[in-house]
mmCIF file of C-alpha atoms in Angstrom:
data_model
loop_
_atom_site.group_PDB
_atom_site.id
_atom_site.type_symbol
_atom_site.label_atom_id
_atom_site.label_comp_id
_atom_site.label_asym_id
_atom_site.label_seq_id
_atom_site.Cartn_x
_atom_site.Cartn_y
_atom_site.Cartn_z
ATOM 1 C CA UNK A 1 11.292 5.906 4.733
ATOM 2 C CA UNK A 2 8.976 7.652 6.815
ATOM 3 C CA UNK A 3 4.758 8.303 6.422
ATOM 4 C CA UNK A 4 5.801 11.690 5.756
ATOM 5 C CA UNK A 5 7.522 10.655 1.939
ATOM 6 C CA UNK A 6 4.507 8.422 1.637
ATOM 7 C CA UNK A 7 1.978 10.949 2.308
ATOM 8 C CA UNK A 8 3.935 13.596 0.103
ATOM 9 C CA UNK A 9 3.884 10.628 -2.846
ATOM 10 C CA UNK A 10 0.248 10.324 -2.529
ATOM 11 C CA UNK A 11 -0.074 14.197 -2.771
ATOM 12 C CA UNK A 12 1.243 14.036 -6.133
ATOM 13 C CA UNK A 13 -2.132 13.071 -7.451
ATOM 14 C CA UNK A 14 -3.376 16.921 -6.364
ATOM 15 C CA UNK A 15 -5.151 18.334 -3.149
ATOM 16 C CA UNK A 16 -6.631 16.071 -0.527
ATOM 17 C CA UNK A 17 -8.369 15.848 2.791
ATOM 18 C CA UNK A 18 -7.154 13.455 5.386
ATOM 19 C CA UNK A 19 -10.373 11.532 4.388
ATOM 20 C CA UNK A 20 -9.479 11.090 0.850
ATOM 21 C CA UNK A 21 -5.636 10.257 1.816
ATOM 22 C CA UNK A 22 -6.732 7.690 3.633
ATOM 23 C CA UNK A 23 -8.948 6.270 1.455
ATOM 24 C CA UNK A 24 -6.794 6.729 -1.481
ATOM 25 C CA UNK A 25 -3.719 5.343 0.819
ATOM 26 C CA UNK A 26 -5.636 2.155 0.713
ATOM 27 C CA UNK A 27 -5.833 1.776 -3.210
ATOM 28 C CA UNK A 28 -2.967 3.610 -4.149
ATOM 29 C CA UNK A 29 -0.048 2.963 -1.628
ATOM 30 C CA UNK A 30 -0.934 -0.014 0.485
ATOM 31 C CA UNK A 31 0.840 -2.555 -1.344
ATOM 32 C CA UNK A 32 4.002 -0.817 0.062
ATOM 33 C CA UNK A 33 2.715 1.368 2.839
ATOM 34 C CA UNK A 34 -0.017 1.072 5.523
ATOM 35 C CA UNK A 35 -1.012 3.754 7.943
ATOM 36 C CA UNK A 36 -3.966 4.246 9.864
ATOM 37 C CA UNK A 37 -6.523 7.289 9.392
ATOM 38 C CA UNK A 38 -5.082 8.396 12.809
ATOM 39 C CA UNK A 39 -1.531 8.855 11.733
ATOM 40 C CA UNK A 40 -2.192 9.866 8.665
ATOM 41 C CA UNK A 41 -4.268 13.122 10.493
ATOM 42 C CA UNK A 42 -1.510 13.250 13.189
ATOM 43 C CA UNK A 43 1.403 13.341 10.222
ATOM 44 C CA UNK A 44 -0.644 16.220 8.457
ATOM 45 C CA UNK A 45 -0.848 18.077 10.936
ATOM 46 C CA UNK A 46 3.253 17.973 11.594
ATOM 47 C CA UNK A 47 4.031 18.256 8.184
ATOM 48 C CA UNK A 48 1.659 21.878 7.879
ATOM 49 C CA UNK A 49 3.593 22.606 10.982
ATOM 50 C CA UNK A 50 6.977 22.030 8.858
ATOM 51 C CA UNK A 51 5.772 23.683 6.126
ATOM 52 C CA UNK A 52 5.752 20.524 4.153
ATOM 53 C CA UNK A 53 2.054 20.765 3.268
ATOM 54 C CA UNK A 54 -0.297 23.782 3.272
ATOM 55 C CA UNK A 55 -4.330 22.876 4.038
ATOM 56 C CA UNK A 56 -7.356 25.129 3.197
ATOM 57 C CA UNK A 57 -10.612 25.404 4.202
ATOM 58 C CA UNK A 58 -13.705 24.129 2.491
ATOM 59 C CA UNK A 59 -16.921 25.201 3.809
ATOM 60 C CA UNK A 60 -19.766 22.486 3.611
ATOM 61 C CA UNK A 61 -23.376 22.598 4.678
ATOM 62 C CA UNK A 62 -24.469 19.880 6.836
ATOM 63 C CA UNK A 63 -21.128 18.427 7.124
ATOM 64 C CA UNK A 64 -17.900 20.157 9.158
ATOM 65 C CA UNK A 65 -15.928 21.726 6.923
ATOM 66 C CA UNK A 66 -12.679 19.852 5.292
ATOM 67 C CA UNK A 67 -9.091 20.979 4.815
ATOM 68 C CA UNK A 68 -7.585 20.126 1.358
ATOM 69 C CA UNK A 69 -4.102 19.855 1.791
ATOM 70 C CA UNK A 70 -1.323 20.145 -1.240
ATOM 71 C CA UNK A 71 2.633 19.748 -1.309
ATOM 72 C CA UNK A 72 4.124 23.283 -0.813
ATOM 73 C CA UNK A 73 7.129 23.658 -2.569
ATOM 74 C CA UNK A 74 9.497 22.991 0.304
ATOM 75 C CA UNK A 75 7.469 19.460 0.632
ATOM 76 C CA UNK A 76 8.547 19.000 -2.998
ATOM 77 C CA UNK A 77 12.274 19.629 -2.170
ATOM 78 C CA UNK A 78 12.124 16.567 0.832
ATOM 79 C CA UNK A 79 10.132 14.811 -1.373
ATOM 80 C CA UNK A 80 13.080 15.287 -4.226
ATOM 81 C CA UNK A 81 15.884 15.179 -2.011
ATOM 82 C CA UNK A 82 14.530 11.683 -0.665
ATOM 83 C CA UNK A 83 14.343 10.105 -4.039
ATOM 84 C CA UNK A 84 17.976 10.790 -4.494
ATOM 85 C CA UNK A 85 19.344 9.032 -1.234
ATOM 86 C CA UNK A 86 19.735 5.651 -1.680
ATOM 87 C CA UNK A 87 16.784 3.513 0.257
ATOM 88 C CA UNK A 88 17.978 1.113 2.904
ATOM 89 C CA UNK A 89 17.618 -2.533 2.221
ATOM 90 C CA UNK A 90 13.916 -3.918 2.748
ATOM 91 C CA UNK A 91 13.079 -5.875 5.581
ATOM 92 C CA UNK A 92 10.327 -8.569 6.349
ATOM 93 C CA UNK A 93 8.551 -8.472 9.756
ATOM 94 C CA UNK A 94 5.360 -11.140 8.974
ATOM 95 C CA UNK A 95 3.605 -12.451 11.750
ATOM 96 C CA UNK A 96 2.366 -15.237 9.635
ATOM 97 C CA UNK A 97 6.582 -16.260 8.503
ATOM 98 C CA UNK A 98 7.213 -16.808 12.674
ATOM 99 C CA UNK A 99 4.810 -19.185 12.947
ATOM 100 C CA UNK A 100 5.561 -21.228 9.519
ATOM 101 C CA UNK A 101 8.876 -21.212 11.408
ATOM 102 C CA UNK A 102 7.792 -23.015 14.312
ATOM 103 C CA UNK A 103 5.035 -25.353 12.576
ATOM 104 C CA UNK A 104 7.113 -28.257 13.452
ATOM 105 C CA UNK A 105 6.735 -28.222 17.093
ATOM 106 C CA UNK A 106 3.412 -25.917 16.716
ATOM 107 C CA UNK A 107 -0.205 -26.330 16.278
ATOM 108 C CA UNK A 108 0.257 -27.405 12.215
ATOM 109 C CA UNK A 109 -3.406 -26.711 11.371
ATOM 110 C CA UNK A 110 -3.713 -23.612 12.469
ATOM 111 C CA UNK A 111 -0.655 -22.688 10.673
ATOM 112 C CA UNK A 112 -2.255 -24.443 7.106
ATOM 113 C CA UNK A 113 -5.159 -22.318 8.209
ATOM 114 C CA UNK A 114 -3.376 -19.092 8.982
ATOM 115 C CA UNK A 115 -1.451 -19.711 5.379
ATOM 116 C CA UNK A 116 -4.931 -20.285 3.470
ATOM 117 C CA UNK A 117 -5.904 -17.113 5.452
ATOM 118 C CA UNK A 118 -3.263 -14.999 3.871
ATOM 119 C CA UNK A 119 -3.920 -16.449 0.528
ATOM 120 C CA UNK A 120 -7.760 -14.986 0.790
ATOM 121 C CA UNK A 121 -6.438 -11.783 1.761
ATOM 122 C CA UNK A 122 -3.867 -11.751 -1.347
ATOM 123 C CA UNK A 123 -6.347 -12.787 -3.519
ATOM 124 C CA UNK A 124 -8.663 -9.620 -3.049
ATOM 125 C CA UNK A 125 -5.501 -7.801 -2.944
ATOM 126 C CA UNK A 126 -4.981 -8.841 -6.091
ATOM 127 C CA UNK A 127 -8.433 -8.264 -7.759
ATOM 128 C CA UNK A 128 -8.300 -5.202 -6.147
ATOM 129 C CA UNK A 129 -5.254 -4.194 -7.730
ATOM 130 C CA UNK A 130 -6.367 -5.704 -11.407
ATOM 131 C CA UNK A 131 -9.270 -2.971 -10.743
ATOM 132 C CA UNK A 132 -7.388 -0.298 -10.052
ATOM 133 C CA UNK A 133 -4.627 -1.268 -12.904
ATOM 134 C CA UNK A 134 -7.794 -1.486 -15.429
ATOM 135 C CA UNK A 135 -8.984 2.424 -14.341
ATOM 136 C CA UNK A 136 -5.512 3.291 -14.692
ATOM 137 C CA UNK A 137 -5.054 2.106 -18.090
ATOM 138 C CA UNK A 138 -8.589 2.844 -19.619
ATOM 139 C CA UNK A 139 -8.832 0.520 -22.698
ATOM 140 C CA UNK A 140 -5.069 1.138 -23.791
ATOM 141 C CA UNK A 141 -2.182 -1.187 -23.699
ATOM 142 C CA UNK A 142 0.388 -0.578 -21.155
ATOM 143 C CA UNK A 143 2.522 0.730 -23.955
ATOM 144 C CA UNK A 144 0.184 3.154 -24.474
ATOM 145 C CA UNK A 145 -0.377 4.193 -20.802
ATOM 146 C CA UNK A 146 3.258 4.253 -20.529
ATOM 147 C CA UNK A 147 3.994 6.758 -23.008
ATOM 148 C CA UNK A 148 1.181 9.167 -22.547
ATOM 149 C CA UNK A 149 0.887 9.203 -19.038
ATOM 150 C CA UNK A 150 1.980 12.200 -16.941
ATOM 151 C CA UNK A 151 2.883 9.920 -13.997
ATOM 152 C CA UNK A 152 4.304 6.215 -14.214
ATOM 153 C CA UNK A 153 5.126 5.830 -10.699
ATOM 154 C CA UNK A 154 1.641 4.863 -9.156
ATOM 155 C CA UNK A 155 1.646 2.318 -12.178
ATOM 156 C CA UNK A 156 4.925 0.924 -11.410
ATOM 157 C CA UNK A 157 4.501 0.370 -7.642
ATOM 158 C CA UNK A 158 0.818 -0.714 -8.126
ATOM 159 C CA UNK A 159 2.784 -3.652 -10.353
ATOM 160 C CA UNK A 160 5.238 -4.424 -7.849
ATOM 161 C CA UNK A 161 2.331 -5.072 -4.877
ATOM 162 C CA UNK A 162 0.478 -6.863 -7.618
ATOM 163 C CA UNK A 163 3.621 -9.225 -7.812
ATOM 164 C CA UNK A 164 4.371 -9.681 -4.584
ATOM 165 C CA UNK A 165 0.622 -10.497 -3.944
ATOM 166 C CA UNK A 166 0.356 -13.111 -6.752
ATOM 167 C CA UNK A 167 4.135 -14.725 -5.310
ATOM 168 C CA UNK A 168 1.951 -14.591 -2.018
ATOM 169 C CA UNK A 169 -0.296 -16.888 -3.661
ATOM 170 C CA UNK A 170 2.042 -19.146 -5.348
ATOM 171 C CA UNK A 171 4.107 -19.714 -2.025
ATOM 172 C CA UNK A 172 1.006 -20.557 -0.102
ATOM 173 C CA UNK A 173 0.247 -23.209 -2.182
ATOM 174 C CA UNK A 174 3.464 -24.347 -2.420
ATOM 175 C CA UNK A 175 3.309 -24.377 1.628
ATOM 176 C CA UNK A 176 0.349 -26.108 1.863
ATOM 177 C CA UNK A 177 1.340 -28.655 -0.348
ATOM 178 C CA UNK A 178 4.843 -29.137 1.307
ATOM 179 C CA UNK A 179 2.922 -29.732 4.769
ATOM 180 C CA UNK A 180 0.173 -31.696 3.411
ATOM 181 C CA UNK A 181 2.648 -33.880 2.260
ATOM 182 C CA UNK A 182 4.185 -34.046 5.670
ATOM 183 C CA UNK A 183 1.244 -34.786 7.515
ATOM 184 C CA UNK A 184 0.432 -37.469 5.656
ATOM 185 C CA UNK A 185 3.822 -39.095 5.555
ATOM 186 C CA UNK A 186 3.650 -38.780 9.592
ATOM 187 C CA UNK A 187 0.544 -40.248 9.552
#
């Protein structure tokens, strides 16, 4: 997968200006995409080049103007024709996992602290996401939601990075525990 298919996903909501992508990016695809404001600008621009996306002009008054961009048709065909290949098999590049790997012959606290770190971070993640999840739904069930609504996708992937943010919880306590337990038995 490339930004491009992410930024074409996110389009699916309607017109938007780089600013708005990126901040929407944030809420919308982070839990499986990151990208900074810079690429996101530099990917626009490529993908108007392609013909992927097409940008207009707003005029504002004491402000620069904005371009609103929106999926052309021809960035709906990639967009269609990458849903149908198959998606290579995820892979985990984490900082955080190299140095759990080496805590036995590294510096152990800073490891427990680096874990408790990434806990923090999943747990705003996570009421983050339970904020976003209660806009989306609006008062109804998710059986409701689910029926009526003209687009599940942002609600199923906003469910999967909720997941994967509450399992990052549960393994760093499970971590911490493990080498708590550790440390005190070498003690």
């Amino acid at each position: 997968m490339s930004l491009r298919h992410a930024v074409m996903a996110a389009l699916l909501e309607g017109e938007a200006s780089g600013y708005d992508l990126a901040k929407g990016f944030d809420a919308s695809v982070a839990n499986f995409w990151m990208a900074t404001p810079q690429q996101l600008y530099r990917e626009l621009d490529r993908m108007e080049a392609e013909g992927l996306v097409q940008a207009r002009v707003v005029q504002q008054e004491r402000r620069p103007n904005k371009r609103l961009f929106s999926l052309t048709e021809a960035g709906r065909r990639v967009l269609r024709e990458f849903t149908a290949a198959p998606p290579r098999p995820g892979a985990i590049r984490d900082e955080l996992m190299v140095k759990v790997q080496a805590v036995d012959v590294g510096e152990a606290e800073a490891v427990r602290a680096a874990i408790e770190e990434r806990m923090g971070w999943a747990q705003a993640k996570i009421a983050r996401y339970e904020r976003l999840r209660a806009r989306l739904l609006d008062g109804r069930s998710e059986e409701e939601y689910l029926a009526c609504a003209e687009r599940v996708g942002p609600y199923l992937t906003l469910m999967r990075g909720l997941a994967f943010e509450r399992e990052n919880q549960v393994w760093g306590e499970w971590a911490l525990t493990v080498l708590e337990r550790r440390s005190a038995a070498a003690r």
